[in-house]
PDB file of C-alpha atoms in Angstrom:
ATOM      1  CA  MET A  22       6.558  11.866 171.921  1.00 39.00           C
ATOM      2  CA  MET A  23      10.177  10.733 171.972  1.00 47.00           C
ATOM      3  CA  LEU A  24      12.445  13.070 173.981  1.00 53.00           C
ATOM      4  CA  THR A  25      15.769  13.968 172.372  1.00 63.00           C
ATOM      5  CA  GLY A  26      17.479  13.698 175.774  1.00 67.00           C
ATOM      6  CA  GLN A  27      16.910   9.944 175.665  1.00 87.00           C
ATOM      7  CA  LEU A  28      18.591   9.506 172.268  1.00 95.00           C
ATOM      8  CA  PRO A  29      22.134   9.256 170.902  1.00 97.00           C
ATOM      9  CA  ILE A  30      23.576  12.689 170.071  1.00 96.00           C
ATOM     10  CA  LEU A  31      24.742  13.424 166.525  1.00 97.00           C
ATOM     11  CA  TYR A  32      26.936  16.440 165.859  1.00 97.00           C
ATOM     12  CA  SER A  33      26.607  17.269 162.186  1.00 97.00           C
ATOM     13  CA  PHE A  34      27.122  19.932 159.536  1.00 97.00           C
ATOM     14  CA  ARG A  35      24.538  19.952 156.779  1.00 96.00           C
ATOM     15  CA  ARG A  36      26.834  20.402 153.750  1.00 96.00           C
ATOM     16  CA  CYS A  37      29.662  18.072 154.809  1.00 97.00           C
ATOM     17  CA  PRO A  38      29.672  14.934 152.616  1.00 98.00           C
ATOM     18  CA  TYR A  39      30.867  12.811 155.534  1.00 98.00           C
ATOM     19  CA  ALA A  40      27.948  14.020 157.649  1.00 98.00           C
ATOM     20  CA  ILE A  41      25.541  13.566 154.738  1.00 98.00           C
ATOM     21  CA  ARG A  42      26.475   9.910 154.318  1.00 98.00           C
ATOM     22  CA  ALA A  43      25.991   9.317 158.042  1.00 98.00           C
ATOM     23  CA  ARG A  44      22.584  11.007 158.099  1.00 98.00           C
ATOM     24  CA  MET A  45      21.458   9.022 155.050  1.00 98.00           C
ATOM     25  CA  ALA A  46      22.187   5.776 156.866  1.00 98.00           C
ATOM     26  CA  LEU A  47      20.189   6.992 159.845  1.00 98.00           C
ATOM     27  CA  VAL A  48      17.282   7.812 157.530  1.00 97.00           C
ATOM     28  CA  SER A  49      17.427   4.359 155.958  1.00 97.00           C
ATOM     29  CA  SER A  50      17.675   2.580 159.307  1.00 97.00           C
ATOM     30  CA  GLY A  51      14.980   4.686 160.960  1.00 95.00           C
ATOM     31  CA  LYS A  52      17.252   5.023 163.982  1.00 95.00           C
ATOM     32  CA  SER A  53      16.469   8.335 165.723  1.00 95.00           C
ATOM     33  CA  VAL A  54      19.122  10.659 167.120  1.00 97.00           C
ATOM     34  CA  ALA A  55      19.248  14.100 168.689  1.00 96.00           C
ATOM     35  CA  LEU A  56      20.746  16.211 165.910  1.00 96.00           C
ATOM     36  CA  ARG A  57      23.039  19.079 166.870  1.00 96.00           C
ATOM     37  CA  GLU A  58      23.866  21.160 163.791  1.00 95.00           C
ATOM     38  CA  ILE A  59      27.201  22.920 164.295  1.00 95.00           C
ATOM     39  CA  VAL A  60      28.941  26.010 162.975  1.00 92.00           C
ATOM     40  CA  LEU A  61      32.452  25.082 161.815  1.00 91.00           C
ATOM     41  CA  ARG A  62      34.022  28.264 163.151  1.00 91.00           C
ATOM     42  CA  ALA A  63      32.435  27.768 166.580  1.00 92.00           C
ATOM     43  CA  LYS A  64      32.494  24.055 167.336  1.00 94.00           C
ATOM     44  CA  PRO A  65      30.703  23.104 170.558  1.00 93.00           C
ATOM     45  CA  ALA A  66      32.934  22.406 173.564  1.00 93.00           C
ATOM     46  CA  HIS A  67      31.175  19.102 174.245  1.00 94.00           C
ATOM     47  CA  MET A  68      31.820  17.891 170.700  1.00 96.00           C
ATOM     48  CA  LEU A  69      35.532  18.691 171.020  1.00 96.00           C
ATOM     49  CA  GLU A  70      35.623  17.057 174.441  1.00 97.00           C
ATOM     50  CA  ILE A  71      34.314  13.730 173.166  1.00 97.00           C
ATOM     51  CA  SER A  72      36.111  13.926 169.782  1.00 98.00           C
ATOM     52  CA  PRO A  73      39.163  16.229 169.892  1.00 97.00           C
ATOM     53  CA  LYS A  74      39.859  15.906 166.169  1.00 96.00           C
ATOM     54  CA  GLY A  75      36.942  18.280 165.631  1.00 96.00           C
ATOM     55  CA  THR A  76      35.409  16.800 162.494  1.00 97.00           C
ATOM     56  CA  VAL A  77      31.834  15.737 161.844  1.00 98.00           C
ATOM     57  CA  PRO A  78      29.948  13.546 162.143  1.00 98.00           C
ATOM     58  CA  VAL A  79      30.324  12.666 165.815  1.00 98.00           C
ATOM     59  CA  LEU A  80      27.815  10.264 167.333  1.00 98.00           C
ATOM     60  CA  GLN A  81      27.633   9.761 171.090  1.00 97.00           C
ATOM     61  CA  LEU A  82      25.528   6.780 172.085  1.00 97.00           C
ATOM     62  CA  VAL A  83      23.369   6.721 175.193  1.00 96.00           C
ATOM     63  CA  ASP A  84      25.980   4.603 177.001  1.00 96.00           C
ATOM     64  CA  GLY A  85      28.669   7.217 176.259  1.00 96.00           C
ATOM     65  CA  THR A  86      30.346   5.382 173.379  1.00 97.00           C
ATOM     66  CA  VAL A  87      31.640   7.814 170.747  1.00 98.00           C
ATOM     67  CA  ILE A  88      31.695   7.028 167.020  1.00 98.00           C
ATOM     68  CA  ASP A  89      33.474   9.749 165.055  1.00 98.00           C
ATOM     69  CA  GLU A  90      34.121   8.226 161.627  1.00 98.00           C
ATOM     70  CA  SER A  91      31.331   8.616 159.081  1.00 98.00           C
ATOM     71  CA  LEU A  92      31.513   5.084 157.723  1.00 98.00           C
ATOM     72  CA  ASP A  93      31.406   3.697 161.262  1.00 98.00           C
ATOM     73  CA  VAL A  94      28.272   5.760 161.945  1.00 98.00           C
ATOM     74  CA  MET A  95      26.727   4.236 158.822  1.00 98.00           C
ATOM     75  CA  LEU A  96      27.659   0.726 159.888  1.00 98.00           C
ATOM     76  CA  TRP A  97      26.319   1.306 163.394  1.00 98.00           C
ATOM     77  CA  ALA A  98      22.972   2.627 162.127  1.00 98.00           C
ATOM     78  CA  LEU A  99      22.548  -0.122 159.547  1.00 98.00           C
ATOM     79  CA  GLY A 100      23.627  -2.697 162.109  1.00 97.00           C
ATOM     80  CA  GLN A 101      20.537  -1.678 164.098  1.00 95.00           C
ATOM     81  CA  ASN A 102      18.235  -1.971 161.101  1.00 98.00           C
ATOM     82  CA  ASP A 103      18.965  -2.391 157.393  1.00 98.00           C
ATOM     83  CA  PRO A 104      15.574  -2.605 155.664  1.00 97.00           C
ATOM     84  CA  ASP A 105      16.979  -1.854 152.210  1.00 97.00           C
ATOM     85  CA  SER A 106      19.883  -4.307 152.535  1.00 98.00           C
ATOM     86  CA  TRP A 107      22.644  -1.731 152.025  1.00 98.00           C
ATOM     87  CA  LEU A 108      25.078  -4.032 153.822  1.00 98.00           C
ATOM     88  CA  THR A 109      24.297  -7.059 151.642  1.00 98.00           C
ATOM     89  CA  PRO A 110      24.805  -6.133 147.984  1.00 98.00           C
ATOM     90  CA  GLN A 111      23.566  -8.271 145.134  1.00 97.00           C
ATOM     91  CA  HIS A 112      27.134  -8.705 143.880  1.00 97.00           C
ATOM     92  CA  GLY A 113      30.252  -8.778 146.001  1.00 97.00           C
ATOM     93  CA  SER A 114      30.480  -8.440 149.756  1.00 98.00           C
ATOM     94  CA  LEU A 115      30.603  -5.869 152.533  1.00 98.00           C
ATOM     95  CA  ALA A 116      34.390  -6.174 152.440  1.00 98.00           C
ATOM     96  CA  ASP A 117      34.373  -5.395 148.712  1.00 98.00           C
ATOM     97  CA  MET A 118      32.261  -2.301 149.320  1.00 98.00           C
ATOM     98  CA  LYS A 119      34.532  -1.136 152.131  1.00 98.00           C
ATOM     99  CA  ALA A 120      37.536  -1.553 149.831  1.00 98.00           C
ATOM    100  CA  LEU A 121      35.978   0.611 147.107  1.00 98.00           C
ATOM    101  CA  ILE A 122      34.938   3.245 149.646  1.00 98.00           C
ATOM    102  CA  ALA A 123      38.471   3.335 151.070  1.00 98.00           C
ATOM    103  CA  LEU A 124      39.923   3.668 147.567  1.00 98.00           C
ATOM    104  CA  MET A 125      37.699   6.619 146.685  1.00 98.00           C
ATOM    105  CA  ASP A 126      37.953   8.220 150.122  1.00 98.00           C
ATOM    106  CA  GLY A 127      41.685   8.168 149.557  1.00 98.00           C
ATOM    107  CA  ALA A 128      42.747   9.131 146.046  1.00 97.00           C
ATOM    108  CA  PHE A 129      39.538  10.756 144.783  1.00 98.00           C
ATOM    109  CA  LYS A 130      39.046  12.818 147.942  1.00 98.00           C
ATOM    110  CA  HIS A 131      42.732  13.848 147.823  1.00 98.00           C
ATOM    111  CA  HIS A 132      42.301  15.328 144.363  1.00 98.00           C
ATOM    112  CA  LEU A 133      38.851  16.739 145.095  1.00 98.00           C
ATOM    113  CA  ASP A 134      40.186  18.750 148.027  1.00 97.00           C
ATOM    114  CA  ARG A 135      43.151  20.099 146.095  1.00 97.00           C
ATOM    115  CA  TYR A 136      40.941  21.084 143.207  1.00 97.00           C
ATOM    116  CA  LYS A 137      38.121  22.658 145.193  1.00 95.00           C
ATOM    117  CA  TYR A 138      40.281  24.186 147.939  1.00 96.00           C
ATOM    118  CA  ALA A 139      43.559  24.716 146.071  1.00 95.00           C
ATOM    119  CA  THR A 140      44.573  27.757 148.140  1.00 94.00           C
ATOM    120  CA  ARG A 141      44.716  25.594 151.263  1.00 94.00           C
ATOM    121  CA  TYR A 142      47.443  23.375 149.787  1.00 95.00           C
ATOM    122  CA  GLU A 143      50.813  24.816 148.922  1.00 94.00           C
ATOM    123  CA  GLY A 144      51.747  24.197 145.311  1.00 93.00           C
ATOM    124  CA  ALA A 145      48.430  22.566 144.392  1.00 95.00           C
ATOM    125  CA  ASP A 146      47.549  22.847 140.710  1.00 97.00           C
ATOM    126  CA  PRO A 147      43.724  22.728 140.612  1.00 96.00           C
ATOM    127  CA  ASP A 148      43.538  21.780 136.930  1.00 97.00           C
ATOM    128  CA  SER A 149      45.903  18.866 137.409  1.00 98.00           C
ATOM    129  CA  HIS A 150      43.959  17.641 140.428  1.00 98.00           C
ATOM    130  CA  TYR A 151      40.689  18.022 138.521  1.00 98.00           C
ATOM    131  CA  THR A 152      42.006  15.779 135.758  1.00 98.00           C
ATOM    132  CA  SER A 153      43.205  13.245 138.314  1.00 98.00           C
ATOM    133  CA  ALA A 154      39.857  13.279 140.122  1.00 98.00           C
ATOM    134  CA  ILE A 155      38.041  12.619 136.835  1.00 98.00           C
ATOM    135  CA  ASP A 156      40.436   9.737 136.221  1.00 98.00           C
ATOM    136  CA  GLU A 157      39.598   8.251 139.646  1.00 98.00           C
ATOM    137  CA  LEU A 158      35.939   8.134 138.653  1.00 98.00           C
ATOM    138  CA  LYS A 159      36.839   5.277 136.314  1.00 97.00           C
ATOM    139  CA  HIS A 160      36.604   2.956 139.333  1.00 97.00           C
ATOM    140  CA  LEU A 161      32.910   3.791 139.530  1.00 98.00           C
ATOM    141  CA  ASP A 162      32.339   3.915 135.785  1.00 98.00           C
ATOM    142  CA  GLU A 163      33.685   0.395 135.295  1.00 98.00           C
ATOM    143  CA  ARG A 164      31.169  -0.958 137.775  1.00 98.00           C
ATOM    144  CA  LEU A 165      28.294   1.097 136.431  1.00 98.00           C
ATOM    145  CA  LYS A 166      28.866  -0.344 132.970  1.00 97.00           C
ATOM    146  CA  GLU A 167      27.980  -3.739 134.445  1.00 97.00           C
ATOM    147  CA  HIS A 168      25.072  -2.781 136.702  1.00 97.00           C
ATOM    148  CA  ARG A 169      22.784   0.135 137.442  1.00 97.00           C
ATOM    149  CA  TYR A 170      24.480   0.636 140.805  1.00 98.00           C
ATOM    150  CA  LEU A 171      27.968  -0.062 142.074  1.00 98.00           C
ATOM    151  CA  PHE A 172      27.250  -3.555 143.387  1.00 98.00           C
ATOM    152  CA  GLY A 173      24.126  -4.632 141.556  1.00 98.00           C
ATOM    153  CA  GLU A 174      20.698  -3.485 140.431  1.00 98.00           C
ATOM    154  CA  ARG A 175      19.820  -1.758 143.696  1.00 97.00           C
ATOM    155  CA  PRO A 176      21.689   0.804 145.826  1.00 98.00           C
ATOM    156  CA  SER A 177      24.072  -0.436 148.466  1.00 98.00           C
ATOM    157  CA  LEU A 178      26.352   1.018 151.135  1.00 98.00           C
ATOM    158  CA  ALA A 179      28.946   1.945 148.491  1.00 98.00           C
ATOM    159  CA  ASP A 180      26.527   4.028 146.430  1.00 98.00           C
ATOM    160  CA  GLN A 181      25.256   5.918 149.453  1.00 98.00           C
ATOM    161  CA  ALA A 182      28.681   6.470 150.972  1.00 98.00           C
ATOM    162  CA  LEU A 183      30.362   7.728 147.803  1.00 98.00           C
ATOM    163  CA  PHE A 184      27.864   9.821 145.900  1.00 97.00           C
ATOM    164  CA  PRO A 185      27.931  12.801 148.340  1.00 98.00           C
ATOM    165  CA  PHE A 186      31.587  13.336 147.401  1.00 98.00           C
ATOM    166  CA  VAL A 187      30.957  12.991 143.674  1.00 98.00           C
ATOM    167  CA  ARG A 188      28.118  15.480 144.122  1.00 98.00           C
ATOM    168  CA  GLN A 189      30.482  17.913 145.861  1.00 98.00           C
ATOM    169  CA  PHE A 190      32.959  17.539 143.029  1.00 98.00           C
ATOM    170  CA  ALA A 191      30.308  18.069 140.359  1.00 98.00           C
ATOM    171  CA  ASN A 192      28.869  21.120 142.114  1.00 97.00           C
ATOM    172  CA  ALA A 193      32.219  22.889 142.092  1.00 96.00           C
ATOM    173  CA  ASP A 194      31.743  23.400 138.331  1.00 96.00           C
ATOM    174  CA  ASN A 195      28.683  21.656 136.926  1.00 97.00           C
ATOM    175  CA  GLU A 196      29.396  22.556 133.318  1.00 97.00           C
ATOM    176  CA  ARG A 197      32.930  21.233 133.487  1.00 97.00           C
ATOM    177  CA  PHE A 198      31.735  18.049 135.166  1.00 98.00           C
ATOM    178  CA  GLU A 199      29.118  17.508 132.468  1.00 97.00           C
ATOM    179  CA  ASP A 200      31.803  17.803 129.807  1.00 97.00           C
ATOM    180  CA  ALA A 201      34.428  15.618 131.480  1.00 97.00           C
ATOM    181  CA  ALA A 202      32.796  12.982 133.699  1.00 98.00           C
ATOM    182  CA  PRO A 203      31.910   9.488 132.441  1.00 98.00           C
ATOM    183  CA  GLU A 204      28.318   9.233 131.230  1.00 97.00           C
ATOM    184  CA  LYS A 205      27.441   6.350 133.535  1.00 98.00           C
ATOM    185  CA  VAL A 206      28.706   8.276 136.550  1.00 98.00           C
ATOM    186  CA  LYS A 207      26.646  11.332 135.594  1.00 98.00           C
ATOM    187  CA  THR A 208      23.495   9.229 135.258  1.00 98.00           C
ATOM    188  CA  TRP A 209      24.165   7.477 138.564  1.00 98.00           C
ATOM    189  CA  LEU A 210      24.801  10.776 140.350  1.00 98.00           C
ATOM    190  CA  GLY A 211      21.626  12.339 138.991  1.00 97.00           C
ATOM    191  CA  GLU A 212      19.582   9.400 140.205  1.00 97.00           C
ATOM    192  CA  ARG A 213      21.185   9.379 143.661  1.00 97.00           C
ATOM    193  CA  ILE A 214      20.510  13.080 144.206  1.00 96.00           C
ATOM    194  CA  THR A 215      16.784  12.431 143.882  1.00 96.00           C
ATOM    195  CA  CYS A 216      16.721   9.463 146.264  1.00 95.00           C
ATOM    196  CA  THR A 217      14.538   9.688 149.363  1.00 93.00           C
ATOM    197  CA  GLU A 218      17.398   9.218 151.806  1.00 95.00           C
ATOM    198  CA  PHE A 219      19.334  12.154 150.403  1.00 97.00           C
ATOM    199  CA  GLN A 220      16.293  14.399 150.270  1.00 95.00           C
ATOM    200  CA  GLN A 221      15.516  13.713 153.931  1.00 95.00           C
ATOM    201  CA  ALA A 222      19.150  13.992 155.009  1.00 96.00           C
ATOM    202  CA  PHE A 223      19.881  17.229 153.142  1.00 95.00           C
ATOM    203  CA  GLY A 224      16.608  18.938 152.314  1.00 87.00           C
ATOM    204  CA  THR A 225      16.162  20.782 155.608  1.00 87.00           C
ATOM    205  CA  LYS A 226      18.297  23.714 156.729  1.00 91.00           C
ATOM    206  CA  TRP A 227      18.685  23.390 160.476  1.00 92.00           C
ATOM    207  CA  LYS A 228      19.456  26.254 162.807  1.00 90.00           C
ATOM    208  CA  PRO A 229      22.805  25.834 164.595  1.00 91.00           C
ATOM    209  CA  TRP A 230      22.444  24.042 167.898  1.00 92.00           C
ATOM    210  CA  ALA A 231      24.670  26.597 169.663  1.00 79.00           C
ATOM    211  CA  GLU A 232      22.170  29.333 168.860  1.00 65.00           C
ATOM    212  CA  THR A 233      19.027  27.503 169.947  1.00 69.00           C
ATOM    213  CA  GLY A 234      20.309  25.181 172.654  1.00 78.00           C
ATOM    214  CA  GLU A 235      17.848  22.591 171.402  1.00 78.00           C
ATOM    215  CA  ALA A 236      18.685  19.362 169.657  1.00 80.00           C
ATOM    216  CA  LEU A 237      16.318  18.227 166.895  1.00 91.00           C
ATOM    217  CA  LEU A 238      14.813  14.816 166.412  1.00 94.00           C
ATOM    218  CA  PHE A 239      16.380  13.244 163.315  1.00 96.00           C
ATOM    219  CA  PRO A 240      15.120  11.714 161.128  1.00 94.00           C
ATOM    220  CA  THR A 241      11.938  13.695 161.497  1.00 77.00           C
ATOM    221  CA  ILE A 242       8.977  11.475 162.242  1.00 59.00           C
ATOM    222  CA  ALA A 243       5.980  12.443 160.111  1.00 47.00           C
TER     223      ALA A 243
END
């Protein structure tokens, strides 16, 4: 049996889209980590020590290296093993995928936050930001009109990195999303939610590490 003390440590929060994308890459790569599920209002001292910005995911490798950006965690995991070729899309390049991810992580996420959490932002008009977020989905819709996925006929890094945020947006008001979102985006989202990587990365509710003191082996080995 593999001991979690001999593995990289991953601080995570189940519902966070950034953490979801990181865990999905770990599932795909088969790279095991010691998962420490956190409580946002009581972040572990060790997590804040190694990553003072206090956001998840945070991955500490066995040699002490800290990776605290979700896309970098994905790239690290897939750099170890990429059996489904997420890093090599059928069309375009890794640089093209990174550019699309950066675009959506910027403008779309900006509007998503100000729609979903309007009270946190002074002067935010949630309806205006909702409309703008829907408009940003055109970047995905244009690609999905050409192929089943964002960079070809199979999922790639871009699909897996972006759909957790579109899912979060849709879940804020499913009926409104169904009425307003592009059809291709809705179909793509529905398919991604059923994918194996998402089910394994999100399907289990873990007890907070601070309460148990025990890290969990992730992904779970059957």
